[in-house]
CSV table of C-alpha atoms in Angstrom, one decimal:
chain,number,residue,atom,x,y,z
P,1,UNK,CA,0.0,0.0,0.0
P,2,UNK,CA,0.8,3.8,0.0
P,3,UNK,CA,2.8,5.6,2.8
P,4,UNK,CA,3.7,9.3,3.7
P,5,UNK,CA,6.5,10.6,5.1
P,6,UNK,CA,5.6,13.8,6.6
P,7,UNK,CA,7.8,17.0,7.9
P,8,UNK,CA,7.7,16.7,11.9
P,9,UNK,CA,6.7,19.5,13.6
P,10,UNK,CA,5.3,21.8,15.4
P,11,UNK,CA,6.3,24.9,13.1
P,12,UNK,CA,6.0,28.1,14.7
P,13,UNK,CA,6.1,31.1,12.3
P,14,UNK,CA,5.9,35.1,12.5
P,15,UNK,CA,3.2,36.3,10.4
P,16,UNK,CA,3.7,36.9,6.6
P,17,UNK,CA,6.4,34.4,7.0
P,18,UNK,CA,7.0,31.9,4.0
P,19,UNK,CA,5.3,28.5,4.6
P,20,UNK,CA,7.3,24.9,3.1
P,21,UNK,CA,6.3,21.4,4.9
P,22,UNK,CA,7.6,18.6,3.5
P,23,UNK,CA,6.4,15.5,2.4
P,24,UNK,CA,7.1,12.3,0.2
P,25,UNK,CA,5.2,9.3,-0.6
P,26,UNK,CA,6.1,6.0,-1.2
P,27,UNK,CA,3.4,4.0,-3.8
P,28,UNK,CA,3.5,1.0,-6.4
P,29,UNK,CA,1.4,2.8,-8.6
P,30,UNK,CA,0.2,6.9,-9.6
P,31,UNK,CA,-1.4,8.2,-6.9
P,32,UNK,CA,-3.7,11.3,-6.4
P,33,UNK,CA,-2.1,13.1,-3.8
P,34,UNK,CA,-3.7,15.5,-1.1
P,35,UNK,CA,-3.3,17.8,1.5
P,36,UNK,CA,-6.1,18.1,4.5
P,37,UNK,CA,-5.7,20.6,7.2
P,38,UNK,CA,-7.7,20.4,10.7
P,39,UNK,CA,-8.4,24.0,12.5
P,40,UNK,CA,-8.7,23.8,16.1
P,41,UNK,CA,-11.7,22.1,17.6
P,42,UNK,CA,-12.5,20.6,14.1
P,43,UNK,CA,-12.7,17.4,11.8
P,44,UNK,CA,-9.9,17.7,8.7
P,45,UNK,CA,-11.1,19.0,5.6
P,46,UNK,CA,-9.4,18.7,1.8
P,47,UNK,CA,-7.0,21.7,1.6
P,48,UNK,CA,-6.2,20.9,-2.4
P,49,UNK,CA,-5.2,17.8,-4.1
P,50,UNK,CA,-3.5,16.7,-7.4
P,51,UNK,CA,-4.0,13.8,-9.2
P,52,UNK,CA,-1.2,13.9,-11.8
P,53,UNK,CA,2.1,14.2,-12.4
P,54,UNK,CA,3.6,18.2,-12.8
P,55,UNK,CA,-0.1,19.0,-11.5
P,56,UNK,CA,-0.5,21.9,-9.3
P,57,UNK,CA,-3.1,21.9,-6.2
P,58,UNK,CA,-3.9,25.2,-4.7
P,59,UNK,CA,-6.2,27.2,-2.7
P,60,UNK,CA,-6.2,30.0,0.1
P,61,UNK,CA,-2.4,31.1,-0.7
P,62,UNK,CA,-1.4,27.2,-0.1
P,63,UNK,CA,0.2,25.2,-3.2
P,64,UNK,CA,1.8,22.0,-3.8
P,65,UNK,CA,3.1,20.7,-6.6
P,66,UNK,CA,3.1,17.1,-7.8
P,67,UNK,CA,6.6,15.7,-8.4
P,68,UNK,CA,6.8,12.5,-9.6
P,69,UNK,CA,10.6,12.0,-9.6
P,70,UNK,CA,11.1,13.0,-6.4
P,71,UNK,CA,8.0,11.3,-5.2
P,72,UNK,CA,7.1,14.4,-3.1
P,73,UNK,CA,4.0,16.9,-2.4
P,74,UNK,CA,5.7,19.7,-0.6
P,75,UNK,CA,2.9,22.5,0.7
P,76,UNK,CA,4.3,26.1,0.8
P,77,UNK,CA,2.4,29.4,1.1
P,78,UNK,CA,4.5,32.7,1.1
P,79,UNK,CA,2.7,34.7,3.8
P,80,UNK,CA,1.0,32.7,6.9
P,81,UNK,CA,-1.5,34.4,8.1
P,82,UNK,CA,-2.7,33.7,12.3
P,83,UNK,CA,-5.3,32.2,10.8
P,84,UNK,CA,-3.4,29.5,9.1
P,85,UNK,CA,-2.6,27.9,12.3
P,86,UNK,CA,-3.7,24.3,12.2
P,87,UNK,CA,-2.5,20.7,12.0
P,88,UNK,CA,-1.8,19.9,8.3
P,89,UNK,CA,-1.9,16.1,7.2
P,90,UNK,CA,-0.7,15.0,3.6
P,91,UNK,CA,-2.3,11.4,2.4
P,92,UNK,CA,-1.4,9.6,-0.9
P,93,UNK,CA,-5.3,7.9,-2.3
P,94,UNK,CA,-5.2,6.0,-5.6
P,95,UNK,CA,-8.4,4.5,-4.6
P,96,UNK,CA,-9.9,5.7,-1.6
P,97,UNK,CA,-9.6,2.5,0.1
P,98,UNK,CA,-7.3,2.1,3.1
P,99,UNK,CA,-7.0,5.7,3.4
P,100,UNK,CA,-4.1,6.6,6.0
P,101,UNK,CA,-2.5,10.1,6.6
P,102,UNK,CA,0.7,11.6,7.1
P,103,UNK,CA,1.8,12.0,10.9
P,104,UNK,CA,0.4,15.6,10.4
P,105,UNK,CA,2.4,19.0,11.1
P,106,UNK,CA,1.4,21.4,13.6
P,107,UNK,CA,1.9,24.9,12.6
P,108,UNK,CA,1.8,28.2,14.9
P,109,UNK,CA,1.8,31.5,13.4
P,110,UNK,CA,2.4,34.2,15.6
P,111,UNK,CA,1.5,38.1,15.5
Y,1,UNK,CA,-20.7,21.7,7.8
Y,2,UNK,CA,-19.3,18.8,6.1
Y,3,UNK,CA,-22.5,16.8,6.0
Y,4,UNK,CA,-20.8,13.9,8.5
Y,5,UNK,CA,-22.5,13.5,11.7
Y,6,UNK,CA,-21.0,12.1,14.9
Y,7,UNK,CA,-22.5,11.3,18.1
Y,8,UNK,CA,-21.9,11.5,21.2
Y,9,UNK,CA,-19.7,14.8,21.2
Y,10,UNK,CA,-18.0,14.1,24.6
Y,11,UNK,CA,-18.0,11.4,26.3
Y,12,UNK,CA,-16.3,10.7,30.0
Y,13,UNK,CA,-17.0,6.7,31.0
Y,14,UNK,CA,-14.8,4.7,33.7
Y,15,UNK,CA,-11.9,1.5,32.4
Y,16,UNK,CA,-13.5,-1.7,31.6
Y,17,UNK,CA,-16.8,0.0,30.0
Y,18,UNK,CA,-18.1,-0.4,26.4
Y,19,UNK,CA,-19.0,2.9,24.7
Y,20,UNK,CA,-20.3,3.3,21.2
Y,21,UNK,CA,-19.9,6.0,18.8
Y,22,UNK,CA,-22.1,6.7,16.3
Y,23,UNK,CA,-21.7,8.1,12.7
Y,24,UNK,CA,-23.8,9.4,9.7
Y,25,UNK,CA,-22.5,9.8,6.5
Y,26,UNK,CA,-23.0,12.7,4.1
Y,27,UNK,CA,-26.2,12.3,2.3
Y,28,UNK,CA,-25.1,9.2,-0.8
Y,29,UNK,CA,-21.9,8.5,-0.1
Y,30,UNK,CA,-21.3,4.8,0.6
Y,31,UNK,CA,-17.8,4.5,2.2
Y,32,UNK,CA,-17.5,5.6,5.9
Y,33,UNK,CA,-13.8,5.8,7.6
Y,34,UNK,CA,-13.0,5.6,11.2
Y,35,UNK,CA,-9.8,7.5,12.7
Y,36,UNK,CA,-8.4,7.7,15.7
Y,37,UNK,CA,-6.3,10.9,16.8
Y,38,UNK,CA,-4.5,11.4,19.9
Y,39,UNK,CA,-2.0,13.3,21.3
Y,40,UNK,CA,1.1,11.3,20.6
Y,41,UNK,CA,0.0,8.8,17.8
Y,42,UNK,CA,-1.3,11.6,15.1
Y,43,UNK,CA,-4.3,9.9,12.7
Y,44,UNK,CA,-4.5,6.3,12.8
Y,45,UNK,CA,-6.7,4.7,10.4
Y,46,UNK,CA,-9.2,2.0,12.1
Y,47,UNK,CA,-11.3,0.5,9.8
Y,48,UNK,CA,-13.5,1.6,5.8
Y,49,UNK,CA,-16.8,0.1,5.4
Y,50,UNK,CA,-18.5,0.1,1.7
Y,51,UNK,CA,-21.8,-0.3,1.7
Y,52,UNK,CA,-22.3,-2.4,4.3
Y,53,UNK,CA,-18.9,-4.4,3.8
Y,54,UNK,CA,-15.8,-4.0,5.3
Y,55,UNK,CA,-13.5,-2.6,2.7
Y,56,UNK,CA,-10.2,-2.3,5.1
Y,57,UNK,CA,-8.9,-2.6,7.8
Y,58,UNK,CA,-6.3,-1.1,9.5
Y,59,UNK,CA,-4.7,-0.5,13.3
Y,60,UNK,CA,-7.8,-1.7,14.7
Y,61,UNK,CA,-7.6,-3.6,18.4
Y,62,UNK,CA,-9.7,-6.4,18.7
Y,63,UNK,CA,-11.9,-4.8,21.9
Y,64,UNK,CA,-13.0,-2.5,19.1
Y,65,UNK,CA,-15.5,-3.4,16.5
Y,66,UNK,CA,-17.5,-1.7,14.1
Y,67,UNK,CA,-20.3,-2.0,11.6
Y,68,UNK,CA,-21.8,0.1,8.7
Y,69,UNK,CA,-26.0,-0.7,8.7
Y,70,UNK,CA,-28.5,-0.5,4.9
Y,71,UNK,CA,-29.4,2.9,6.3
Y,72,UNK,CA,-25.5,3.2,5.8
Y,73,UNK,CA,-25.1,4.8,9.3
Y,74,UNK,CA,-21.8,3.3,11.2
Y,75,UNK,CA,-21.1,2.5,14.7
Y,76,UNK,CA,-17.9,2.1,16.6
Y,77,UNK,CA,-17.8,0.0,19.5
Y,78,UNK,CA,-15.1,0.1,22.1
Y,79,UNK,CA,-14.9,-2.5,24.7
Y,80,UNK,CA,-13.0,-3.0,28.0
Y,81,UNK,CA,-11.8,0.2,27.7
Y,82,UNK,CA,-8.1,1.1,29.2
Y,83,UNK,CA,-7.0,4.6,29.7
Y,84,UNK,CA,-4.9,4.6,26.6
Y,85,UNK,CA,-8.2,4.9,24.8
Y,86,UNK,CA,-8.9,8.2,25.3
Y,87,UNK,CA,-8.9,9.8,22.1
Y,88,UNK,CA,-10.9,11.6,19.6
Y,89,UNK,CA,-12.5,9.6,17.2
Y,90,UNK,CA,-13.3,11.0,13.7
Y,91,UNK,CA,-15.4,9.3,11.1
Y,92,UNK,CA,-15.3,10.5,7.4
Y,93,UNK,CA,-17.8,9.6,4.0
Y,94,UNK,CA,-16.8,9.7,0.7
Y,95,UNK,CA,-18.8,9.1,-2.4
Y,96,UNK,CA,-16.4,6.7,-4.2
Y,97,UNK,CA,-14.0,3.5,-3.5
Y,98,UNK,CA,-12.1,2.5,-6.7
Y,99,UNK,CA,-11.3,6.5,-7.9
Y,100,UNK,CA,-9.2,8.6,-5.4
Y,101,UNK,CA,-11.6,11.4,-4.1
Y,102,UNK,CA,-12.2,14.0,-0.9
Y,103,UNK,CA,-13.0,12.4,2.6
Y,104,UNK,CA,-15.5,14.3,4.5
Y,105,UNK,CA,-14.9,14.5,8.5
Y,106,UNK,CA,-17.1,14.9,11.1
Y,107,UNK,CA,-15.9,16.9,14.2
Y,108,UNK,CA,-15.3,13.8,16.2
Y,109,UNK,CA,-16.2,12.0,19.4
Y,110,UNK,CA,-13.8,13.1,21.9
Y,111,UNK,CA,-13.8,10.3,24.7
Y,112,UNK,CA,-12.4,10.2,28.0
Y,113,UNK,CA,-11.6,7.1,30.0
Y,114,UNK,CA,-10.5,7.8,33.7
């Protein structure tokens, strides 16, 4: 099956600062890849995704890029915002079965 | 609101009880996750049902057990519990198995053994 490898944290950051956490995959086949963040006090929801290789997930200032030689999904955002703080969880899926996460990162941005 | 319903919200019971958690999927989508989070072990993935079926299965103790019913509803049931237990437990839907796709969370069952 699939596995993550996922940047350890906790991150702590100054506002406006510029946002990379690693992570790299290990599969047998193409997988989609994702990103889900969890906000305090909440379930995780899909942060972006990219299902091919070169593809490009974004949303909210957050991007990752898909990169199938270096079997990684690196998320970077170049200004954190307080509001970004969160625990952020990267998960390899070529078909939703067995779906396991990343040992999530847990980022602090400060004022 | 991701659709996902969990219930209880909180729950406090005593070691050596049997709790069960309840979960209602988003409205059509067949496949329902459980997760466990806590504080030191990040997201560990329990169990998938599809449809009724179990689908996977993952770091799931045997004192736990769950099902998925035709109303496609799911239940988690924890037995004999130890202190280690406490946890949050998340369930997620999704409307596909076979095709990669989003997982939908609930906001968890946050239990407490003493």
């Amino acid at each position: 099956g699939n596995s993550v490898t996922q940047m350890e944290g906790p991150v702590t950051l100054s506002e406006e600062a510029f946002l990379t956490i690693n992570c790299t995959y290990t599969a047998t086949g193409y997988p989609s890849l994702f990103w889900y963040v969890q906000y305090p006090g909440e379930g995780l929801q899909l942060l972006l995704k990219a299902t091919k290789a070169d593809d490009k997930g974004s949303n909210k200032g957050f991007e990752a890029t898909y990169r199938k030689e270096t079997t990684s999904f690196h998320l970077e955002k170049g200004s954190v915002q307080v509001s970004d703080s969160a625990v952020y969880f990267c998960a390899p899926s070529d078909n939703n079965n067995d779906m396991r996460f990343g040992a999530g990162t847990r980022l602090t941005v400060k004022p | 609101d991701s659709g996902v319903t969990q219930t209880p919200k909180h729950l406090i019971t005593a070691t050596g009880q049997r709790v069960t958690l309840r979960c209602s999927p988003r409205s059509g989508d067949l496949s329902v996750y459980w997760y466990q989070q806590s504080l030191d072990q990040g997201l560990q993935f329990l169990i998938q049902y599809y449809n009724g079926e179990e689908r996977a299965k993952g770091n799931i103790l045997e004192r736990f057990s769950a099902q998925q019913f035709p109303d496609l509803h799911s239940e988690l049931n924890l037995s004999s519990l130890e202190l280690g237990d406490s946890a949050l437990y998340f369930c997620a839907s999704s409307d596909r198995t076979g095709a990669a796709g989003e997982l939908f969370f609930g906001e968890g069952s946050r239990l407490t053994v003493l």
